[in-house]
PDB file of C-alpha atoms in Angstrom:
ATOM      1  CA  MET A 101       0.000   0.000   0.000  1.00  0.00           C
ATOM      2  CA  ALA A 102       2.805   2.427   0.892  1.00  0.00           C
ATOM      3  CA  LEU A 103       4.642   1.662  -2.348  1.00  0.00           C
ATOM      4  CA  GLU A 104       1.460   2.209  -4.317  1.00  0.00           C
ATOM      5  CA  LYS A 105       0.985   5.630  -2.702  1.00  0.00           C
ATOM      6  CA  MET A 106       4.603   6.533  -3.454  1.00  0.00           C
ATOM      7  CA  ARG A 107       4.147   5.509  -7.084  1.00  0.00           C
ATOM      8  CA  LYS A 108       1.030   7.680  -7.401  1.00  0.00           C
ATOM      9  CA  ARG A 109       2.877  10.674  -5.953  1.00  0.00           C
ATOM     10  CA  TRP A 110       5.848  10.031  -8.245  1.00  0.00           C
ATOM     11  CA  GLU A 111       3.612   9.872 -11.312  1.00  0.00           C
ATOM     12  CA  ALA A 112       1.692  12.981 -10.229  1.00  0.00           C
ATOM     13  CA  GLY A 113       4.960  14.922  -9.979  1.00  0.00           C
ATOM     14  CA  LEU A 114       6.074  13.548 -13.339  1.00  0.00           C
ATOM     15  CA  GLN A 115       3.121  14.943 -15.292  1.00  0.00           C
ATOM     16  CA  PRO A 116       5.123  17.789 -16.945  1.00  0.00           C
ATOM     17  CA  VAL A 117       7.889  15.336 -17.900  1.00  0.00           C
ATOM     18  CA  LEU A 118       5.380  12.805 -19.199  1.00  0.00           C
ATOM     19  CA  LYS A 119       3.843  15.484 -21.412  1.00  0.00           C
ATOM     20  CA  ALA A 120       7.291  16.357 -22.768  1.00  0.00           C
ATOM     21  CA  PHE A 121       7.904  12.690 -23.664  1.00  0.00           C
ATOM     22  CA  SER A 122       4.384  11.987 -24.909  1.00  0.00           C
ATOM     23  CA  GLY A 123       5.669  11.754 -28.474  1.00  0.00           C
ATOM     24  CA  PHE A 124       7.974   8.850 -27.590  1.00  0.00           C
ATOM     25  CA  SER A 125       6.978   5.235 -27.126  1.00  0.00           C
ATOM     26  CA  PRO A 126       7.676   3.723 -23.677  1.00  0.00           C
ATOM     27  CA  ALA A 127      10.139   1.276 -25.281  1.00  0.00           C
ATOM     28  CA  THR A 128      12.107   4.177 -26.776  1.00  0.00           C
ATOM     29  CA  VAL A 129      12.402   5.765 -23.338  1.00  0.00           C
ATOM     30  CA  THR A 130      13.582   2.403 -21.962  1.00  0.00           C
ATOM     31  CA  TRP A 131      16.357   2.294 -24.584  1.00  0.00           C
ATOM     32  CA  MET A 132      17.395   5.856 -23.666  1.00  0.00           C
ATOM     33  CA  ALA A 133      18.728   4.531 -20.361  1.00  0.00           C
ATOM     34  CA  VAL A 134      21.377   2.458 -22.163  1.00  0.00           C
ATOM     35  CA  PRO A 135      23.750   5.162 -23.499  1.00  0.00           C
ATOM     36  CA  PHE A 136      23.607   7.121 -20.248  1.00  0.00           C
ATOM     37  CA  GLY A 137      24.145   3.979 -18.175  1.00  0.00           C
ATOM     38  CA  VAL A 138      27.074   2.758 -20.277  1.00  0.00           C
ATOM     39  CA  ALA A 139      28.624   6.246 -20.309  1.00  0.00           C
ATOM     40  CA  GLY A 140      28.413   6.356 -16.518  1.00  0.00           C
ATOM     41  CA  GLY A 141      30.228   3.046 -16.233  1.00  0.00           C
ATOM     42  CA  LEU A 142      32.945   4.091 -18.696  1.00  0.00           C
ATOM     43  CA  LEU A 143      33.529   7.406 -16.913  1.00  0.00           C
ATOM     44  CA  ALA A 144      34.103   5.481 -13.682  1.00  0.00           C
ATOM     45  CA  MET A 145      36.291   2.919 -15.431  1.00  0.00           C
ATOM     46  CA  TYR A 146      38.650   5.439 -17.043  1.00  0.00           C
ATOM     47  CA  ALA A 147      38.702   8.102 -14.316  1.00  0.00           C
ATOM     48  CA  PRO A 148      42.346   8.891 -13.410  1.00  0.00           C
ATOM     49  CA  ASP A 149      43.600   8.669  -9.840  1.00  0.00           C
ATOM     50  CA  GLN A 150      44.180  12.395  -9.529  1.00  0.00           C
ATOM     51  CA  PRO A 151      42.055  15.445  -8.651  1.00  0.00           C
ATOM     52  CA  ALA A 152      40.702  15.768 -12.196  1.00  0.00           C
ATOM     53  CA  GLY A 153      39.390  12.216 -11.880  1.00  0.00           C
ATOM     54  CA  GLY A 154      36.907  13.508  -9.350  1.00  0.00           C
ATOM     55  CA  TRP A 155      35.012  15.259 -12.144  1.00  0.00           C
ATOM     56  CA  TRP A 156      34.988  12.033 -14.134  1.00  0.00           C
ATOM     57  CA  LEU A 157      33.383  10.204 -11.221  1.00  0.00           C
ATOM     58  CA  LEU A 158      30.857  12.957 -10.564  1.00  0.00           C
ATOM     59  CA  GLY A 159      30.022  12.920 -14.269  1.00  0.00           C
ATOM     60  CA  GLY A 160      29.591   9.151 -14.062  1.00  0.00           C
ATOM     61  CA  ALA A 161      27.216   9.554 -11.117  1.00  0.00           C
ATOM     62  CA  LEU A 162      25.171  12.121 -13.040  1.00  0.00           C
ATOM     63  CA  SER A 163      25.030   9.883 -16.108  1.00  0.00           C
ATOM     64  CA  ILE A 164      23.868   6.882 -14.067  1.00  0.00           C
ATOM     65  CA  ALA A 165      21.278   9.066 -12.321  1.00  0.00           C
ATOM     66  CA  LEU A 166      19.902  10.083 -15.740  1.00  0.00           C
ATOM     67  CA  ALA A 167      19.790   6.422 -16.765  1.00  0.00           C
ATOM     68  CA  MET A 168      17.755   5.675 -13.661  1.00  0.00           C
ATOM     69  CA  LEU A 169      15.433   8.578 -14.442  1.00  0.00           C
ATOM     70  CA  PHE A 170      14.624   7.052 -17.835  1.00  0.00           C
ATOM     71  CA  ASP A 171      14.309   3.643 -16.187  1.00  0.00           C
ATOM     72  CA  GLY A 172      11.644   5.009 -13.860  1.00  0.00           C
ATOM     73  CA  LEU A 173       9.970   7.095 -16.543  1.00  0.00           C
ATOM     74  CA  ASP A 174       9.178   4.364 -19.058  1.00  0.00           C
ATOM     75  CA  GLY A 175       6.646   2.557 -16.873  1.00  0.00           C
ATOM     76  CA  SER A 176       4.900   5.789 -15.890  1.00  0.00           C
ATOM     77  CA  LEU A 177       4.732   6.815 -19.538  1.00  0.00           C
ATOM     78  CA  ALA A 178       3.312   3.420 -20.525  1.00  0.00           C
ATOM     79  CA  ARG A 179       0.544   3.718 -17.915  1.00  0.00           C
ATOM     80  CA  ALA A 180      -0.192   7.331 -18.833  1.00  0.00           C
ATOM     81  CA  LYS A 181      -0.533   6.459 -22.550  1.00  0.00           C
ATOM     82  CA  GLY A 182      -2.333   3.160 -21.994  1.00  0.00           C
ATOM     83  CA  GLU A 183       0.520   1.272 -23.660  1.00  0.00           C
ATOM     84  CA  VAL A 184       1.465  -1.235 -20.962  1.00  0.00           C
ATOM     85  CA  THR A 185       2.797  -4.362 -22.707  1.00  0.00           C
ATOM     86  CA  ARG A 186       4.557  -7.592 -21.836  1.00  0.00           C
ATOM     87  CA  TRP A 187       7.356  -6.646 -24.248  1.00  0.00           C
ATOM     88  CA  GLY A 188       7.894  -3.357 -22.407  1.00  0.00           C
ATOM     89  CA  ASP A 189       8.183  -5.145 -19.074  1.00  0.00           C
ATOM     90  CA  TYR A 190      10.545  -7.739 -20.557  1.00  0.00           C
ATOM     91  CA  LEU A 191      12.737  -5.100 -22.204  1.00  0.00           C
ATOM     92  CA  ASP A 192      12.877  -3.000 -19.040  1.00  0.00           C
ATOM     93  CA  HIS A 193      14.056  -5.926 -16.893  1.00  0.00           C
ATOM     94  CA  THR A 194      16.590  -7.027 -19.514  1.00  0.00           C
ATOM     95  CA  ILE A 195      18.218  -3.599 -19.727  1.00  0.00           C
ATOM     96  CA  ASP A 196      18.222  -3.373 -15.923  1.00  0.00           C
ATOM     97  CA  ARG A 197      20.271  -6.561 -15.722  1.00  0.00           C
ATOM     98  CA  VAL A 198      22.692  -5.413 -18.423  1.00  0.00           C
ATOM     99  CA  LEU A 199      23.360  -2.079 -16.728  1.00  0.00           C
ATOM    100  CA  ASP A 200      23.702  -3.727 -13.299  1.00  0.00           C
ATOM    101  CA  ALA A 201      26.532  -5.854 -14.678  1.00  0.00           C
ATOM    102  CA  VAL A 202      28.135  -2.994 -16.626  1.00  0.00           C
ATOM    103  CA  TRP A 203      28.378  -0.737 -13.579  1.00  0.00           C
ATOM    104  CA  VAL A 204      29.954  -3.209 -11.189  1.00  0.00           C
ATOM    105  CA  VAL A 205      32.410  -4.534 -13.800  1.00  0.00           C
ATOM    106  CA  CYS A 206      33.446  -1.033 -14.918  1.00  0.00           C
ATOM    107  CA  ILE A 207      34.003   0.113 -11.339  1.00  0.00           C
ATOM    108  CA  SER A 208      36.056  -3.020 -10.623  1.00  0.00           C
ATOM    109  CA  ALA A 209      38.190  -2.405 -13.718  1.00  0.00           C
ATOM    110  CA  SER A 210      38.951   1.162 -12.624  1.00  0.00           C
ATOM    111  CA  VAL A 211      42.253   2.196 -11.091  1.00  0.00           C
ATOM    112  CA  PHE A 212      40.469   2.564  -7.744  1.00  0.00           C
ATOM    113  CA  VAL A 213      39.750  -1.179  -7.508  1.00  0.00           C
ATOM    114  CA  GLY A 214      41.946  -2.822 -10.140  1.00  0.00           C
ATOM    115  CA  ASP A 215      40.437  -6.324 -10.022  1.00  0.00           C
ATOM    116  CA  VAL A 216      38.137  -7.097 -12.936  1.00  0.00           C
ATOM    117  CA  THR A 217      37.831 -10.735 -11.810  1.00  0.00           C
ATOM    118  CA  LEU A 218      36.208  -9.512  -8.613  1.00  0.00           C
ATOM    119  CA  GLY A 219      33.919  -7.375 -10.756  1.00  0.00           C
ATOM    120  CA  PHE A 220      32.739 -10.311 -12.851  1.00  0.00           C
ATOM    121  CA  ALA A 221      32.177 -12.351  -9.671  1.00  0.00           C
ATOM    122  CA  ALA A 222      30.137  -9.508  -8.163  1.00  0.00           C
ATOM    123  CA  ALA A 223      28.170  -9.146 -11.407  1.00  0.00           C
ATOM    124  CA  PHE A 224      27.471 -12.892 -11.476  1.00  0.00           C
ATOM    125  CA  LEU A 225      26.186 -12.897  -7.888  1.00  0.00           C
ATOM    126  CA  THR A 226      24.129  -9.781  -8.548  1.00  0.00           C
ATOM    127  CA  LEU A 227      22.492 -11.381 -11.580  1.00  0.00           C
ATOM    128  CA  MET A 228      21.850 -14.610  -9.675  1.00  0.00           C
ATOM    129  CA  GLY A 229      20.008 -12.659  -6.994  1.00  0.00           C
ATOM    130  CA  SER A 230      17.870 -10.980  -9.655  1.00  0.00           C
ATOM    131  CA  TYR A 231      17.317 -14.332 -11.377  1.00  0.00           C
ATOM    132  CA  MET A 232      15.782 -15.779  -8.221  1.00  0.00           C
ATOM    133  CA  GLY A 233      13.156 -13.033  -8.255  1.00  0.00           C
ATOM    134  CA  THR A 234      12.151 -13.537 -11.882  1.00  0.00           C
ATOM    135  CA  GLN A 235      12.259 -17.331 -11.649  1.00  0.00           C
ATOM    136  CA  ALA A 236       9.999 -17.265  -8.595  1.00  0.00           C
ATOM    137  CA  GLN A 237       7.592 -15.124 -10.608  1.00  0.00           C
ATOM    138  CA  ALA A 238       7.715 -17.554 -13.543  1.00  0.00           C
ATOM    139  CA  VAL A 239       6.990 -20.604 -11.374  1.00  0.00           C
ATOM    140  CA  ALA A 240       4.849 -19.270  -8.517  1.00  0.00           C
ATOM    141  CA  GLY A 241       3.307 -16.254 -10.242  1.00  0.00           C
ATOM    142  CA  SER A 242       4.474 -13.717  -7.649  1.00  0.00           C
ATOM    143  CA  ARG A 243       7.556 -11.495  -7.873  1.00  0.00           C
ATOM    144  CA  ASN A 244      10.025 -11.799  -4.980  1.00  0.00           C
ATOM    145  CA  TYR A 245      11.645  -8.474  -4.023  1.00  0.00           C
ATOM    146  CA  ARG A 246      13.296  -9.508  -0.777  1.00  0.00           C
ATOM    147  CA  GLY A 247      17.011  -9.067  -0.158  1.00  0.00           C
ATOM    148  CA  PHE A 248      19.426  -6.490  -1.562  1.00  0.00           C
ATOM    149  CA  SER A 249      17.310  -4.765  -4.207  1.00  0.00           C
ATOM    150  CA  ARG A 250      18.323  -2.963  -7.382  1.00  0.00           C
ATOM    151  CA  ALA A 251      17.340   0.332  -5.786  1.00  0.00           C
ATOM    152  CA  ASP A 252      19.736  -0.407  -2.908  1.00  0.00           C
ATOM    153  CA  ARG A 253      22.580  -1.179  -5.322  1.00  0.00           C
ATOM    154  CA  THR A 254      21.979   1.864  -7.461  1.00  0.00           C
ATOM    155  CA  VAL A 255      21.798   4.294  -4.553  1.00  0.00           C
ATOM    156  CA  LEU A 256      24.979   2.883  -3.027  1.00  0.00           C
ATOM    157  CA  THR A 257      26.729   3.042  -6.408  1.00  0.00           C
ATOM    158  CA  LEU A 258      25.760   6.680  -6.847  1.00  0.00           C
ATOM    159  CA  VAL A 259      26.847   7.545  -3.303  1.00  0.00           C
ATOM    160  CA  SER A 260      30.189   5.752  -3.754  1.00  0.00           C
ATOM    161  CA  LEU A 261      30.906   7.615  -7.011  1.00  0.00           C
ATOM    162  CA  ILE A 262      30.035  10.968  -5.452  1.00  0.00           C
ATOM    163  CA  VAL A 263      32.048  10.366  -2.270  1.00  0.00           C
ATOM    164  CA  MET A 264      35.061   9.082  -4.206  1.00  0.00           C
ATOM    165  CA  GLY A 265      34.816  12.042  -6.567  1.00  0.00           C
ATOM    166  CA  VAL A 266      34.769  14.499  -3.663  1.00  0.00           C
ATOM    167  CA  MET A 267      37.715  12.681  -2.057  1.00  0.00           C
ATOM    168  CA  LEU A 268      39.768  13.061  -5.231  1.00  0.00           C
ATOM    169  CA  LEU A 269      38.894  16.739  -5.626  1.00  0.00           C
ATOM    170  CA  ALA A 270      39.761  17.399  -1.992  1.00  0.00           C
ATOM    171  CA  GLY A 271      42.959  15.321  -2.086  1.00  0.00           C
ATOM    172  CA  TRP A 272      41.782  12.848   0.549  1.00  0.00           C
ATOM    173  CA  SER A 273      42.791   9.178   0.529  1.00  0.00           C
ATOM    174  CA  LEU A 274      42.745   6.091   2.724  1.00  0.00           C
ATOM    175  CA  ASP A 275      46.081   4.331   3.147  1.00  0.00           C
ATOM    176  CA  ALA A 276      44.712   0.830   3.707  1.00  0.00           C
ATOM    177  CA  THR A 277      44.066  -2.390   1.815  1.00  0.00           C
ATOM    178  CA  TYR A 278      41.774  -5.351   2.405  1.00  0.00           C
ATOM    179  CA  PRO A 279      43.117  -8.470   4.154  1.00  0.00           C
ATOM    180  CA  GLY A 280      43.927 -11.887   2.697  1.00  0.00           C
ATOM    181  CA  TRP A 281      43.281 -12.533  -0.988  1.00  0.00           C
ATOM    182  CA  PHE A 282      42.273  -8.923  -1.503  1.00  0.00           C
ATOM    183  CA  ASP A 283      45.354  -7.239  -0.067  1.00  0.00           C
ATOM    184  CA  HIS A 284      46.043  -5.703  -3.501  1.00  0.00           C
ATOM    185  CA  ILE A 285      42.798  -3.693  -3.411  1.00  0.00           C
ATOM    186  CA  GLN A 286      42.672  -0.291  -1.757  1.00  0.00           C
ATOM    187  CA  VAL A 287      39.960   0.480   0.772  1.00  0.00           C
ATOM    188  CA  ASN A 288      37.807   3.231  -0.714  1.00  0.00           C
ATOM    189  CA  PRO A 289      34.118   3.872  -1.490  1.00  0.00           C
ATOM    190  CA  LEU A 290      34.273   2.214  -4.933  1.00  0.00           C
ATOM    191  CA  SER A 291      35.962  -0.994  -3.804  1.00  0.00           C
ATOM    192  CA  LEU A 292      33.579  -1.147  -0.869  1.00  0.00           C
ATOM    193  CA  VAL A 293      30.490  -0.984  -3.081  1.00  0.00           C
ATOM    194  CA  VAL A 294      31.828  -3.837  -5.248  1.00  0.00           C
ATOM    195  CA  PHE A 295      32.194  -6.080  -2.190  1.00  0.00           C
ATOM    196  CA  ILE A 296      28.739  -5.048  -0.980  1.00  0.00           C
ATOM    197  CA  CYS A 297      27.232  -5.919  -4.385  1.00  0.00           C
ATOM    198  CA  ALA A 298      28.910  -9.347  -4.316  1.00  0.00           C
ATOM    199  CA  LEU A 299      27.815 -10.167  -0.772  1.00  0.00           C
ATOM    200  CA  GLY A 300      24.399  -8.615  -1.329  1.00  0.00           C
ATOM    201  CA  GLY A 301      23.877 -10.717  -4.447  1.00  0.00           C
ATOM    202  CA  ALA A 302      24.759 -13.930  -2.614  1.00  0.00           C
ATOM    203  CA  TRP A 303      22.482 -13.002   0.287  1.00  0.00           C
ATOM    204  CA  THR A 304      19.626 -12.065  -2.046  1.00  0.00           C
ATOM    205  CA  PHE A 305      19.979 -15.360  -3.906  1.00  0.00           C
ATOM    206  CA  SER A 306      19.736 -17.316  -0.634  1.00  0.00           C
ATOM    207  CA  VAL A 307      16.836 -15.317   0.804  1.00  0.00           C
ATOM    208  CA  ARG A 308      14.767 -15.421  -2.382  1.00  0.00           C
ATOM    209  CA  PHE A 309      15.485 -19.106  -2.965  1.00  0.00           C
ATOM    210  CA  LEU A 310      14.305 -20.052   0.512  1.00  0.00           C
ATOM    211  CA  GLN A 311      11.170 -17.902   0.341  1.00  0.00           C
ATOM    212  CA  ALA A 312      10.291 -19.176  -3.130  1.00  0.00           C
ATOM    213  CA  LYS A 313      10.879 -22.749  -1.948  1.00  0.00           C
ATOM    214  CA  GLY A 314       8.191 -22.364   0.712  1.00  0.00           C
ATOM    215  CA  GLU A 315       5.702 -20.694  -1.641  1.00  0.00           C
ATOM    216  CA  ILE A 316       6.228 -23.215  -4.434  1.00  0.00           C
ATOM    217  CA  GLN A 317       5.931 -26.218  -2.108  1.00  0.00           C
ATOM    218  CA  ARG A 318       2.685 -24.747  -0.737  1.00  0.00           C
ATOM    219  CA  LEU A 319       1.359 -24.385  -4.292  1.00  0.00           C
ATOM    220  CA  ASP A 320       2.358 -27.985  -5.053  1.00  0.00           C
ATOM    221  CA  ALA A 321       0.408 -29.160  -2.019  1.00  0.00           C
ATOM    222  CA  GLU A 322      -2.685 -27.051  -2.770  1.00  0.00           C
ATOM    223  CA  ASP A 323      -2.758 -27.412  -6.558  1.00  0.00           C
ATOM    224  CA  PRO A 324      -0.561 -30.301  -7.752  1.00  0.00           C
ATOM    225  CA  LEU A 325       0.583 -30.338 -11.349  1.00  0.00           C
ATOM    226  CA  PRO A 326      -1.032 -32.931 -13.629  1.00  0.00           C
ATOM    227  CA  GLN A 327       1.014 -36.094 -13.681  1.00  0.00           C
ATOM    228  CA  PRO A 328       1.671 -38.267 -16.736  1.00  0.00           C
ATOM    229  CA  GLY A 329      -0.398 -41.428 -16.888  1.00  0.00           C
ATOM    230  CA  PRO A 330       1.151 -44.901 -16.807  1.00  0.00           C
ATOM    231  CA  LYS A 331       2.783 -46.039 -19.995  1.00  0.00           C
ATOM    232  CA  LYS A 332       0.882 -48.708 -21.895  1.00  0.00           C
TER     233      LYS A 332
END
């Protein structure tokens, strides 16, 4: 109920923007998130470890924020125009997953983390957590949003880019590395968000799997699937 009220307020405040984009199809607005999202990841990936790099990271944060604006706008536009479709929902979720992976891999490949293998591992775990939600919906008919959500990841990514950008502009740094296998990675906001995404993805996978397990087993007990007859 609270989320529904928030959505209504969001869409009420978006009316001027929706009018400005009324000439576009919702799918076109969905695709608009891609160039901004990819640009944000590349700005983070190639930002130099010097004061000027702070502007790169702040630019990356702004670009990702614009991508998220389009991501939130497409559904509102579809409802406003009466053009809600299964294809639109499918496309929206697909692009979400692509950008999720792009951001964490690009940040991991940057000079501030320097471990692209960690980035691919974090991206894999992030996608597995998202997969559990969509698979639960496919089997049980209800979407599972528990765990470390996409909104959580995106907000933390934006905050980490902004904080790291300010640190570079101000000349601040942390002279510390992580222990054990990760002693080659510096402790900073960007490396921290990569670890959080990896751990959050693993946690989300576990939480959603266990919840879906209970719901699906209940459905099996209440409405068993038709079984094949004996072979003649």
